CSV table of C-alpha atoms and ligand atoms in Angstrom, one decimal:
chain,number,residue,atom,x,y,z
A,29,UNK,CA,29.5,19.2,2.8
A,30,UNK,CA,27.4,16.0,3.1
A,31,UNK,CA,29.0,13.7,0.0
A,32,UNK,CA,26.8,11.7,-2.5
A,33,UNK,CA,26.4,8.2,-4.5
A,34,UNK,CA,28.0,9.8,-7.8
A,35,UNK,CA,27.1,7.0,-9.5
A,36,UNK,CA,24.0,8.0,-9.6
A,37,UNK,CA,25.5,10.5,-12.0
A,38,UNK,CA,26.6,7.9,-14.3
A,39,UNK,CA,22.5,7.1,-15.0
A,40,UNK,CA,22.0,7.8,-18.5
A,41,UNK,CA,19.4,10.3,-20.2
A,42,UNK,CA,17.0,9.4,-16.9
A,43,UNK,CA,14.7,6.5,-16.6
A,44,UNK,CA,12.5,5.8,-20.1
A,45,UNK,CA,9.1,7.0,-18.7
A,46,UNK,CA,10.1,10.4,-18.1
A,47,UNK,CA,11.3,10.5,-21.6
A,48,UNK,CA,8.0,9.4,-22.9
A,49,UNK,CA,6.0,11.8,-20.6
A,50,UNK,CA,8.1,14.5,-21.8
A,51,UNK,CA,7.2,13.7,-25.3
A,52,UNK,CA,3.7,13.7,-24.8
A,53,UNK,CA,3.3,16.7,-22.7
A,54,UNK,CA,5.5,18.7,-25.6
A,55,UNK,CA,2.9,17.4,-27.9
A,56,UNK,CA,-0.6,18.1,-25.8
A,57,UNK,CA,1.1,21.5,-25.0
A,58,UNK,CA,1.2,22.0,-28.6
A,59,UNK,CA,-2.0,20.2,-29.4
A,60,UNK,CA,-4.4,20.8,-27.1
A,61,UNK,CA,-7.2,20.5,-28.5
A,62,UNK,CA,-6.3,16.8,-29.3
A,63,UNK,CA,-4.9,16.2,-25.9
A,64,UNK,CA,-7.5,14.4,-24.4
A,65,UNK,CA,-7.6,11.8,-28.0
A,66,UNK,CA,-4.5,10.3,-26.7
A,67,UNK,CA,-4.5,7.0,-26.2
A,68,UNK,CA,-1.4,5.6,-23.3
A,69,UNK,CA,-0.2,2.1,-24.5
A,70,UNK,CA,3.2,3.1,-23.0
A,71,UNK,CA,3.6,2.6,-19.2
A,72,UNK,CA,2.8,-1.1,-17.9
A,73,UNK,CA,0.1,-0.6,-15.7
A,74,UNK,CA,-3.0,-2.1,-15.0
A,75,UNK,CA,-6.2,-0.1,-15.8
A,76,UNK,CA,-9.3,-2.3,-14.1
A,77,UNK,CA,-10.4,-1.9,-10.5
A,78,UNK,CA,-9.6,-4.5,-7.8
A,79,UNK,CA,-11.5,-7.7,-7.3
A,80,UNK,CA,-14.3,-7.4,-4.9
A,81,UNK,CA,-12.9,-10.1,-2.7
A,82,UNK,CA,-9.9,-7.8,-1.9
A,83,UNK,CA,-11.7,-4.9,-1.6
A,84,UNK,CA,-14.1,-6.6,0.9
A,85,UNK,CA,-10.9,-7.8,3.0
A,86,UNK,CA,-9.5,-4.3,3.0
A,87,UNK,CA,-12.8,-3.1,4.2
A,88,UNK,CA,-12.8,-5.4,7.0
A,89,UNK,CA,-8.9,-4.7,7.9
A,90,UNK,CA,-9.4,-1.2,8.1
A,91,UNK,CA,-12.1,-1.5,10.8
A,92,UNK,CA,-10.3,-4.4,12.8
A,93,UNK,CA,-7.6,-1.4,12.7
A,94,UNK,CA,-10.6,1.0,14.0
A,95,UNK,CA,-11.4,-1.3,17.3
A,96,UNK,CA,-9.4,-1.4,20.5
A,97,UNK,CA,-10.0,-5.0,20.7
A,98,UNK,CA,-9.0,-6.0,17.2
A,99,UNK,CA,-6.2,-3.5,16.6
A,100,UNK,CA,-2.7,-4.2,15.4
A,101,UNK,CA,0.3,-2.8,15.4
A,102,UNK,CA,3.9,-3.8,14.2
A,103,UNK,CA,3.6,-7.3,12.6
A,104,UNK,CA,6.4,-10.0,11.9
A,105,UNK,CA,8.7,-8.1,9.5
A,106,UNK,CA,8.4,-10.4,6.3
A,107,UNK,CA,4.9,-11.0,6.6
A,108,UNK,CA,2.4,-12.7,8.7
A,109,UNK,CA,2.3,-16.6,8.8
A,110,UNK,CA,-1.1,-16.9,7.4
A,111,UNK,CA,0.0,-14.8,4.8
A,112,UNK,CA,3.0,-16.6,3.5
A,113,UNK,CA,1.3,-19.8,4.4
A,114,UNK,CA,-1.2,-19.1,1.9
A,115,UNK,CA,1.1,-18.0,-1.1
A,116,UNK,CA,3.3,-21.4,-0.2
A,117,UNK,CA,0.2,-23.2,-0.8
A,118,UNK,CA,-1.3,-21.3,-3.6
A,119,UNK,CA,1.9,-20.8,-5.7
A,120,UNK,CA,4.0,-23.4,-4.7
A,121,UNK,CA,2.3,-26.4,-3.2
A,122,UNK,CA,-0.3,-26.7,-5.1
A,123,UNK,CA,1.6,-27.0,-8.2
A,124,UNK,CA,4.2,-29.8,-6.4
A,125,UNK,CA,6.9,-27.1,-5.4
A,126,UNK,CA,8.6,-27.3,-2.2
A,127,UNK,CA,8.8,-23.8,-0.8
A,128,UNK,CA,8.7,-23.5,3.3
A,129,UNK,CA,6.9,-20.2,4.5
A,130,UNK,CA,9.8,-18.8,6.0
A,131,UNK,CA,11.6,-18.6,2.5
A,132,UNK,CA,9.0,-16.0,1.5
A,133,UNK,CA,9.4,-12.4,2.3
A,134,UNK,CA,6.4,-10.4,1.5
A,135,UNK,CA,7.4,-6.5,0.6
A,136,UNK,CA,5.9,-3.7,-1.1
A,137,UNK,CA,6.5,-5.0,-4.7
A,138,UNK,CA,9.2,-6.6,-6.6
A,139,UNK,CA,10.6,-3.3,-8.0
A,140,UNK,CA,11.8,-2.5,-4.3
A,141,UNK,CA,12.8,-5.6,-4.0
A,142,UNK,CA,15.2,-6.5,-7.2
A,143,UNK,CA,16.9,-2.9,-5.6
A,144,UNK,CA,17.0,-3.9,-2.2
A,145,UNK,CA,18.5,-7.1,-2.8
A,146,UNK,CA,21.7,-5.3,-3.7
A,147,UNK,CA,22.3,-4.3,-0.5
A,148,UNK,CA,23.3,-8.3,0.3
A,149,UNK,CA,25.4,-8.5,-2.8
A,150,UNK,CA,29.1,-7.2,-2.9
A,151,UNK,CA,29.3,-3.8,-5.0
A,152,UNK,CA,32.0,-2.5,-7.7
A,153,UNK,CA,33.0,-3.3,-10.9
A,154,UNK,CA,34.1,-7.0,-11.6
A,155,UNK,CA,37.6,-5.1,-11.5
A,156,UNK,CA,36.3,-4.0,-7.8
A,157,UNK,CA,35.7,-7.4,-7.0
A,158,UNK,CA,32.3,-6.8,-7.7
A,159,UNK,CA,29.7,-9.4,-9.6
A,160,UNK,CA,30.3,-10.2,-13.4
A,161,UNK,CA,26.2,-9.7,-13.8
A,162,UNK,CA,24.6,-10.7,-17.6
A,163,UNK,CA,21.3,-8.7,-18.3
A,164,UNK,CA,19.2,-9.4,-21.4
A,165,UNK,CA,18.9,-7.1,-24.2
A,166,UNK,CA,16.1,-5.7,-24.5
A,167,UNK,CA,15.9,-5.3,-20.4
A,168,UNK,CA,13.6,-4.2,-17.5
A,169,UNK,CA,15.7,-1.2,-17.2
A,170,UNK,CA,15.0,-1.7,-13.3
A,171,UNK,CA,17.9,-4.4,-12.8
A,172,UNK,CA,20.1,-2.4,-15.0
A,173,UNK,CA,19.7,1.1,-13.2
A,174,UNK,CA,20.4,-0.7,-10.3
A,175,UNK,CA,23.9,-2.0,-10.5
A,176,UNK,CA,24.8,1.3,-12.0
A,177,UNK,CA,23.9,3.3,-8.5
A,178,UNK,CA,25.1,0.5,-6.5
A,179,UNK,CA,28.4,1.2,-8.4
A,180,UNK,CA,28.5,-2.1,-9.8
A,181,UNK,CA,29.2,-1.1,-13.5
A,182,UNK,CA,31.2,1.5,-15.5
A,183,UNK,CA,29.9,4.5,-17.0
A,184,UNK,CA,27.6,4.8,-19.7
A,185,UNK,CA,27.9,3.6,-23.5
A,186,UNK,CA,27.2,5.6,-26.3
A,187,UNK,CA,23.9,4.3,-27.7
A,188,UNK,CA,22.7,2.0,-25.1
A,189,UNK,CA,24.3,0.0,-21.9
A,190,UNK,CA,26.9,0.2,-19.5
A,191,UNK,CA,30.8,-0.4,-19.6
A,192,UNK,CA,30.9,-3.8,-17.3
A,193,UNK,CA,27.6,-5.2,-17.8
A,194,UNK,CA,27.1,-8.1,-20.0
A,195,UNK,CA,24.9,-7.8,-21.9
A,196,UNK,CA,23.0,-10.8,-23.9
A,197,UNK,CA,20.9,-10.0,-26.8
A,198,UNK,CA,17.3,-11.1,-27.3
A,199,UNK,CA,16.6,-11.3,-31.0
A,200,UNK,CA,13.7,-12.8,-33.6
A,201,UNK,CA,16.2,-15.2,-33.9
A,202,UNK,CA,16.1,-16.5,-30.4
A,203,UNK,CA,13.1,-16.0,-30.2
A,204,UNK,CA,14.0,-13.6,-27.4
A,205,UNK,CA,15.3,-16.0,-25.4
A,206,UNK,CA,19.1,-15.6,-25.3
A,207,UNK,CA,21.4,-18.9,-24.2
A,208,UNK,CA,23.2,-19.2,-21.2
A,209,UNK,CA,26.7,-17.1,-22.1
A,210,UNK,CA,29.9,-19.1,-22.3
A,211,UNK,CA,32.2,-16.5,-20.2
A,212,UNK,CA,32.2,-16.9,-16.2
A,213,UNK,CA,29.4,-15.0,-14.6
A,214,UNK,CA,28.5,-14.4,-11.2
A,215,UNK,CA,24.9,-13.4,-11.7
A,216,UNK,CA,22.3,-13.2,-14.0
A,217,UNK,CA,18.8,-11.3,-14.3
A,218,UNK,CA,16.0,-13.3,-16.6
A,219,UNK,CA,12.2,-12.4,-16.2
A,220,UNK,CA,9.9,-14.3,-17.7
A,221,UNK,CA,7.3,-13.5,-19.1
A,222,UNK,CA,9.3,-11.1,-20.1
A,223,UNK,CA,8.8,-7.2,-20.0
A,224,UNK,CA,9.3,-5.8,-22.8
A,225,UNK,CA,9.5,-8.7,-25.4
A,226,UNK,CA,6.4,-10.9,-24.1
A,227,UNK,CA,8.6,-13.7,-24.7
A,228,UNK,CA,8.7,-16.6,-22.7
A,229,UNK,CA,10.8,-19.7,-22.0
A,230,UNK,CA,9.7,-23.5,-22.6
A,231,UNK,CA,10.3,-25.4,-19.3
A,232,UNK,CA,13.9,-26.8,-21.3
A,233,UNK,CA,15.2,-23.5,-22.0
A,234,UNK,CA,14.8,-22.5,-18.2
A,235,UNK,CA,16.5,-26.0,-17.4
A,236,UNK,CA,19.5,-25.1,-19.6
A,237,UNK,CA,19.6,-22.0,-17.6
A,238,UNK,CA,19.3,-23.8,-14.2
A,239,UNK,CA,22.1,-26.3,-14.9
A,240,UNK,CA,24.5,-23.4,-16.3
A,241,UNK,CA,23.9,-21.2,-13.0
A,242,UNK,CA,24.2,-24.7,-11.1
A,243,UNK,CA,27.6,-25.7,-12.8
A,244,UNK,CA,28.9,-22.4,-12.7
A,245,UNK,CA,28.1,-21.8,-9.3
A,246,UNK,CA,26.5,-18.0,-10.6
A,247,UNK,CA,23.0,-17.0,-8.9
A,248,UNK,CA,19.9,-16.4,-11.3
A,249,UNK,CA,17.4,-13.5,-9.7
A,250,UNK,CA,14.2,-15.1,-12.0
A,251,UNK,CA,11.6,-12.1,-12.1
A,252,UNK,CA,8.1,-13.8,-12.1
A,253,UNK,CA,5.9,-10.5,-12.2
A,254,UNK,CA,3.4,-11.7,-14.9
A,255,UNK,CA,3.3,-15.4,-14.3
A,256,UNK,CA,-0.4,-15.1,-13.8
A,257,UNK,CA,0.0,-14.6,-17.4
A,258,UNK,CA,1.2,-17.7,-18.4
A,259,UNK,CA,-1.7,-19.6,-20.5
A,260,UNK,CA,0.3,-23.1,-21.3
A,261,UNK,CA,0.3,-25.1,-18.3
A,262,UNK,CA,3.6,-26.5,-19.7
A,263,UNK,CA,5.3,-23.4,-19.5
A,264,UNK,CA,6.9,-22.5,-16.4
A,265,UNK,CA,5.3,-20.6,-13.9
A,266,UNK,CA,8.4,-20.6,-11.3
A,267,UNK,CA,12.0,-21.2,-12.1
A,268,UNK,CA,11.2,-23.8,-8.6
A,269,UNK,CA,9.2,-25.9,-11.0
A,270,UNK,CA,13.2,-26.8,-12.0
A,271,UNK,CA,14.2,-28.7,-10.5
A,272,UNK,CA,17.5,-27.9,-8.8
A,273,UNK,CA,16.7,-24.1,-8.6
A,274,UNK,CA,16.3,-23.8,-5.4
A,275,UNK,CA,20.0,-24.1,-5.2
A,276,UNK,CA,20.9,-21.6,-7.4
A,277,UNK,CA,18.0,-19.0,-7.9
A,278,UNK,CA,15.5,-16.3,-5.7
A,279,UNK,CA,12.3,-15.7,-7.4
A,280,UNK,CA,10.8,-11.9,-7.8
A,281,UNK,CA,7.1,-11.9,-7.6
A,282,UNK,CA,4.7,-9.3,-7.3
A,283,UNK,CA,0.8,-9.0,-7.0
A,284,UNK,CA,0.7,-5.5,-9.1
A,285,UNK,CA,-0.2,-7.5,-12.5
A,286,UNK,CA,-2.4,-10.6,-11.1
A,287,UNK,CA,-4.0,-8.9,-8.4
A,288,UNK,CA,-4.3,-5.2,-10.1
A,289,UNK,CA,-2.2,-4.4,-7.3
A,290,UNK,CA,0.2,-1.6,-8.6
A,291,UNK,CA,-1.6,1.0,-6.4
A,292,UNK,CA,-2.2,-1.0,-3.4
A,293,UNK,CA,1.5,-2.5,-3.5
A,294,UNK,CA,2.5,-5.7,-1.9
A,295,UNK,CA,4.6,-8.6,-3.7
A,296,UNK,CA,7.0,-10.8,-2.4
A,297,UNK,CA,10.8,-12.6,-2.8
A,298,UNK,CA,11.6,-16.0,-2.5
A,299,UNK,CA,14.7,-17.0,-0.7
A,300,UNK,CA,15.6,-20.5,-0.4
A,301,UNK,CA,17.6,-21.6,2.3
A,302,UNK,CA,20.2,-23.6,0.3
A,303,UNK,CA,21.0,-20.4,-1.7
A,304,UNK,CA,24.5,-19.7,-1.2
A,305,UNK,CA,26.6,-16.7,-2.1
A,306,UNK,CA,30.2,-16.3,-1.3
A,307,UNK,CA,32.5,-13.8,0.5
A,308,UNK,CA,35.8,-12.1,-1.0
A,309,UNK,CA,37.6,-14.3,1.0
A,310,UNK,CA,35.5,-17.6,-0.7
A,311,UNK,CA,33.4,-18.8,2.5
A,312,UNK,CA,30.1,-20.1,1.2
A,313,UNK,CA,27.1,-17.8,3.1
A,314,UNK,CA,23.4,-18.4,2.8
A,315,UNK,CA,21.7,-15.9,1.6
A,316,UNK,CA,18.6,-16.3,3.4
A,317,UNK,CA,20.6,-15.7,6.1
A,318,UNK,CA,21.5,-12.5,5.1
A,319,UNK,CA,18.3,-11.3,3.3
A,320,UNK,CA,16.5,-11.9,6.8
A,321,UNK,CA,19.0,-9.8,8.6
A,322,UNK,CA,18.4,-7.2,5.8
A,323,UNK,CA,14.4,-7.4,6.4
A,324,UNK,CA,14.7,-7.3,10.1
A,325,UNK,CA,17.1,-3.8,10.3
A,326,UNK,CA,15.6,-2.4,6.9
A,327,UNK,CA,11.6,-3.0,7.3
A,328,UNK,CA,8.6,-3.3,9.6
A,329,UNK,CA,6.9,-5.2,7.0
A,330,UNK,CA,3.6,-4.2,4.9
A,331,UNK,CA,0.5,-2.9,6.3
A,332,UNK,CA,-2.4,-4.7,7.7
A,333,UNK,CA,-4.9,-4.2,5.3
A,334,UNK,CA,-2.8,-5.2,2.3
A,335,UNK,CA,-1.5,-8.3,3.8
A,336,UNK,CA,-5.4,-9.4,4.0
A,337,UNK,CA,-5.8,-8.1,0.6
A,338,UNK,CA,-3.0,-10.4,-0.4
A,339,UNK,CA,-4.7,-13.9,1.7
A,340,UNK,CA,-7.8,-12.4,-0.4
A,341,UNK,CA,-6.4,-12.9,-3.8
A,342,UNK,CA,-5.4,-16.4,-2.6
A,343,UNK,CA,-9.5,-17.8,-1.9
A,344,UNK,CA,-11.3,-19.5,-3.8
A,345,UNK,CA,-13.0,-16.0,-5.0
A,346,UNK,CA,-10.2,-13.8,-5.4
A,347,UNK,CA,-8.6,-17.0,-7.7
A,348,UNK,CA,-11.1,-16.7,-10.1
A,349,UNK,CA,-12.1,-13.0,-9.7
A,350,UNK,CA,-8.0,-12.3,-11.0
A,351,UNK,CA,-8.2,-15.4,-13.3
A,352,UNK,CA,-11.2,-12.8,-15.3
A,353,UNK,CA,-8.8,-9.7,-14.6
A,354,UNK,CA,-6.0,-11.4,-16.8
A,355,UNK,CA,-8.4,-13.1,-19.1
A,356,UNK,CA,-9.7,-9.8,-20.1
A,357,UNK,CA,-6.1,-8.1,-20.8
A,358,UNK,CA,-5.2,-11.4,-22.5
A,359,UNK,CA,-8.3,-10.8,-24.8
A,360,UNK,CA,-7.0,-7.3,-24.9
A,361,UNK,CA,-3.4,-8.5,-26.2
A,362,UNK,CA,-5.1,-10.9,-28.8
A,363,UNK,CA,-6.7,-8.1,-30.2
A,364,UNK,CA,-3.4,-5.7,-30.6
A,365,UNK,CA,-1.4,-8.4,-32.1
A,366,UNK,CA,-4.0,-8.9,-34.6
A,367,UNK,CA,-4.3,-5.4,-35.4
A,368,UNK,CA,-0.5,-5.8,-36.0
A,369,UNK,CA,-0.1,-8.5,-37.7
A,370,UNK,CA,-3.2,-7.1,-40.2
A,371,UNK,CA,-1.4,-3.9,-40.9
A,372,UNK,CA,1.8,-6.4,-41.9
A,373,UNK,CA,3.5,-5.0,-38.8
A,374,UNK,CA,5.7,-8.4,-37.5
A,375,UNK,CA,4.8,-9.1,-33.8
A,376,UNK,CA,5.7,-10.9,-31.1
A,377,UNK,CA,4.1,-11.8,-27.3
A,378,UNK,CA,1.1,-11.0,-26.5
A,379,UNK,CA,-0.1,-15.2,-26.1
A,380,UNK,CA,0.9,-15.3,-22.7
A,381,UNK,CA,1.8,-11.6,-21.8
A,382,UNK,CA,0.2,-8.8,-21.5
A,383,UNK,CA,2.6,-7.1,-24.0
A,384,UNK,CA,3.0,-7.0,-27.8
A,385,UNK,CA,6.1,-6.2,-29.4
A,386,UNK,CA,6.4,-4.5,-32.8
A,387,UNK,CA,9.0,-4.5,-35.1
A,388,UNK,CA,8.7,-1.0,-36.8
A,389,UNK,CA,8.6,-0.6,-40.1
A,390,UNK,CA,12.3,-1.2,-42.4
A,391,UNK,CA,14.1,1.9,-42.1
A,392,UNK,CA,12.3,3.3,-38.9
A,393,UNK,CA,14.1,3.5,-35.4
A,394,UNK,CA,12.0,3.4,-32.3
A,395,UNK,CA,11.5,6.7,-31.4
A,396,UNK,CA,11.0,7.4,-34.8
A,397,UNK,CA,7.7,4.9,-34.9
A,398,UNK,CA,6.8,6.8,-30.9
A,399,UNK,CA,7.0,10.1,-32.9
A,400,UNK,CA,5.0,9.2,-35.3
A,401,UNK,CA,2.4,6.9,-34.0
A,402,UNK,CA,2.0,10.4,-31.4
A,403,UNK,CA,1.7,12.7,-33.7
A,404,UNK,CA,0.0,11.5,-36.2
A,405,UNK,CA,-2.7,8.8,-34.3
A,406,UNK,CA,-2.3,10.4,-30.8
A,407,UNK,CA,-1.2,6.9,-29.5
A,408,UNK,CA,1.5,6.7,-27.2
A,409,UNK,CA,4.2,3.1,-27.1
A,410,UNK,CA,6.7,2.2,-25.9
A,411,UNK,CA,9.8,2.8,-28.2
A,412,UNK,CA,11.9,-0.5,-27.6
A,413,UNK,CA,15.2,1.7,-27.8
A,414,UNK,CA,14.5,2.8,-24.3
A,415,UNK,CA,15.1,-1.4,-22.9
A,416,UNK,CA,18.6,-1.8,-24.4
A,417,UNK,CA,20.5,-1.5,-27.6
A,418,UNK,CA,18.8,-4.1,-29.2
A,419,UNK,CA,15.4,-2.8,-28.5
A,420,UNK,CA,16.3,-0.7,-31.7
A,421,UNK,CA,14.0,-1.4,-34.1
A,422,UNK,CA,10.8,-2.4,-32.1
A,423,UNK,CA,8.1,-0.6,-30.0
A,424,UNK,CA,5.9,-2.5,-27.3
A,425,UNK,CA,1.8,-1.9,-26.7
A,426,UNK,CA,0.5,-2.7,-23.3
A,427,UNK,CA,-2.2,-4.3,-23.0
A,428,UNK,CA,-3.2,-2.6,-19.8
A,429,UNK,CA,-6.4,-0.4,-21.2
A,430,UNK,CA,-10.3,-0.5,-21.6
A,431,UNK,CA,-11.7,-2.6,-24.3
A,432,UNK,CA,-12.7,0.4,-26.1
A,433,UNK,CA,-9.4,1.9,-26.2
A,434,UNK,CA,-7.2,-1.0,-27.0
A,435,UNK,CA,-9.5,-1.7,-30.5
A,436,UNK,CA,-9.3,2.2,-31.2
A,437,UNK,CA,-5.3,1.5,-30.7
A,438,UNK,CA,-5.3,-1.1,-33.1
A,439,UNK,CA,-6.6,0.7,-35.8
A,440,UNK,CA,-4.3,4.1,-35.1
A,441,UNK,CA,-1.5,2.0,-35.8
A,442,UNK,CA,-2.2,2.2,-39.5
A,443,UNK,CA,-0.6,5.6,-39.2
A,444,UNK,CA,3.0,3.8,-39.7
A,445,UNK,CA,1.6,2.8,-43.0
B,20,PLP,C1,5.5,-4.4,-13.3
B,20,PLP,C2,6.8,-5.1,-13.1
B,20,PLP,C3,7.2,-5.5,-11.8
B,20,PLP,C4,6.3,-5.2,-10.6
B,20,PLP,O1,6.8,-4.3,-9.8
B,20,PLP,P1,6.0,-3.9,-8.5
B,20,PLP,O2,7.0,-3.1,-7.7
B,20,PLP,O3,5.7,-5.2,-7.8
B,20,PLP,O4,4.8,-3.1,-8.9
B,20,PLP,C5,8.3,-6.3,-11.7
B,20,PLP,N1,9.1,-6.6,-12.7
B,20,PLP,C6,8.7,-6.3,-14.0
B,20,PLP,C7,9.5,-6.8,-15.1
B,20,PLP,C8,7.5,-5.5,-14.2
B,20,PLP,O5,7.2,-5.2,-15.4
């Protein structure tokens, strides 16, 4: 009999979302008359259609794929030239960051790619010989889920985290932004702006976190998903605006948040070439080197038409037609975290996020405030519990609705009253 991953066993209570979706379909199924009154503030994604500049390149892809003459077939694996040419200049260039083309490998999204990359990285416990890896708390369950099935950590804790992870709180005190730890580490996730705290880190804090991974030799995988979100222009954008990253860090970054693109897929890693990892033995390896022998067995790339959807977002008219996407879920998170703050509710993010987070009310858990914010104002959160022990004690709004729905949320939330 064929064999399995059994650490896939080890995955506790299943991912948060199908927690929440449970929830709410025991509640419609219940209610369901009320059903269609809910409001979903829960799942991060995006709710307005794509700009018309990709839409028209998409168009004209589709037919270039219709005529003999024009047709393509298998393209370079990690995305055309004119592609990454055109997100070097856009995100990097332009803002004085020295990227080549060939460090960027364009993919699907940056969820496939924060797992994928653990197929370059050694697996097992530190015990195994595996990577000590530091996590934030609250977390992106995403990197966490990952090293569990790669068999990089132990088994589950009782109320939250993994044996072999560590695991460095965010708090109100930090401001969400936890320091560098003091115990040797191999690797470390950050993501900022972050998701679920809509935090994010001042240009020194990320340079404290540079010059830790630098003097520790330990790698930092910095997950940029919603730096189109960033409103400060002295406020990092890329952990490459460091100085000295490109040493010591690969960059997640993904088009589902600027571009609308979570349907259409397509984001992209960066890999610089002075990246280094090491073998078991202690021999210093690039991991460029090895990421591009991972694309060129594992992938045949993205598809025509969204690698031209992707050069769209980068023109003059898909820059400002996204610019209006993320000004209008900014105005969005304005209005939640003043409906919070007016119902006395103590919030963070939201000011260069597309999230709000909420602590709940003294004496309420998470789930608690999800339970009752769904029952009794048929509005569905995020209950922070679900991103890490010390999510406990908070809830997170998306931002990601109509206008219409996101002022209707704000005034449900006086059911925690
Ligand atoms: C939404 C999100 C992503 C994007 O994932 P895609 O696969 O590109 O859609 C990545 N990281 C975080 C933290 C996110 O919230």
């Amino acid at each position: 009999m064929a064999i399995i991953n059994d650490h896939y066993l080890k995955l506790a209570a299943g991912y948060l979302f199908p927690e929440i979706s449970r929830r709410v379909s025991v509640f419609t199924e219940a209610n369901p008359a009320i059903a269609k009154e809910i409001i979903r503030c829960g799942i991060g994604d995006v709710t307005e259609p794509l700009p018309a500049a990709v839409i028209a390149a998409m168009h004209t892809a589709v037919d270039e794929l219709a005529n003999r003459a024009t047709f393509r077939g298998y393209g370079p694996a990690t995305g055309y030239d004119f592609v990454r040419e055109a997100i070097v200049q856009g995100d990097f260039r332009a803002r004085g960051i020295a990227i080549a083309p060939d460090e960027i490998f364009v993919s699907d999204g940056s969820k496939p790619d924060a797992s994928a990359f653990m197929e370059i990285m050694a697996t097992g416990t530190p015990a195994q010989g595996g990577n000590r890896t530091v996590v934030c708390d609250p977390v992106y369950p995403v990197y966490v889920d990952n090293n569990v099935m790669q068999g990089n950590t132990g088994p589950a804790i009782a109320g939250g985290g993994y044996e072999g992870l560590i695991y460095l709180p965010g708090t109100p005190a930090n401001g969400f932004v936890p320091e560098p730890p003091t115990e040797p580490v191999d690797m470390v996730y950050l993501c900022y702006p972050n998701n679920p705290t809509g935090a994010m880190i001042t240009r020194p804090q990320l340079a404290r976190w540079v010059e830790w991974a630098l003097a520790n030799d330990a790698l930092i995988c910095y997950d940029a998903a919603y730096e189109a979100y960033v409103r400060d222009p002295s406020l990092p954008r890329s952990i490459y605006e460091i100085p000295g990253a490109d040493r010591c860090a690969v960059e997640f970054r993904s088009f589902s948040k600027s571009g609308g693109f979570t349907g259409v897929r397509a984001g992209y890693t960066v890999v610089p070439k002075a990246v280094e990892g090491r073998t078991h033995s202690g021999e210093r390896v690039s991991l460029h080197r090895l990421w591009m022998r991972r694309w060129a067995t594992c992938s045949n790339g993205i598809s025509w038409p969204v690698q031209c959807a992707i050069a769209a977002l980068y023109t003059p008219a898909g820059r400002a037609q996204v610019a209006s996407l993320i000004d209008f879920y900014m105005e969005n998170a304005r209005i939640l975290r003043e409906a919070c703050a007016a119902e006395g509710l103590q919030v963070w993010g939201g000011e260069h996020a597309p999230y709000v987070w909420v602590a709940c009310p003294a004496g309420m858990g998470s789930w608690d405030a999800f339970d009752a914010l769904l029952s009794k104002a048929r509005l569905v959160v995020t209950p922070g519990a679900g991103f890490g022990r010390h999510g406990e004690g908070f809830f997170r709004i998306s931002a990601f609705n109509s206008r219409e729905n996101v002022i209707e949320a704000g005034k449900r939330l006086q059911a925690l009253r």
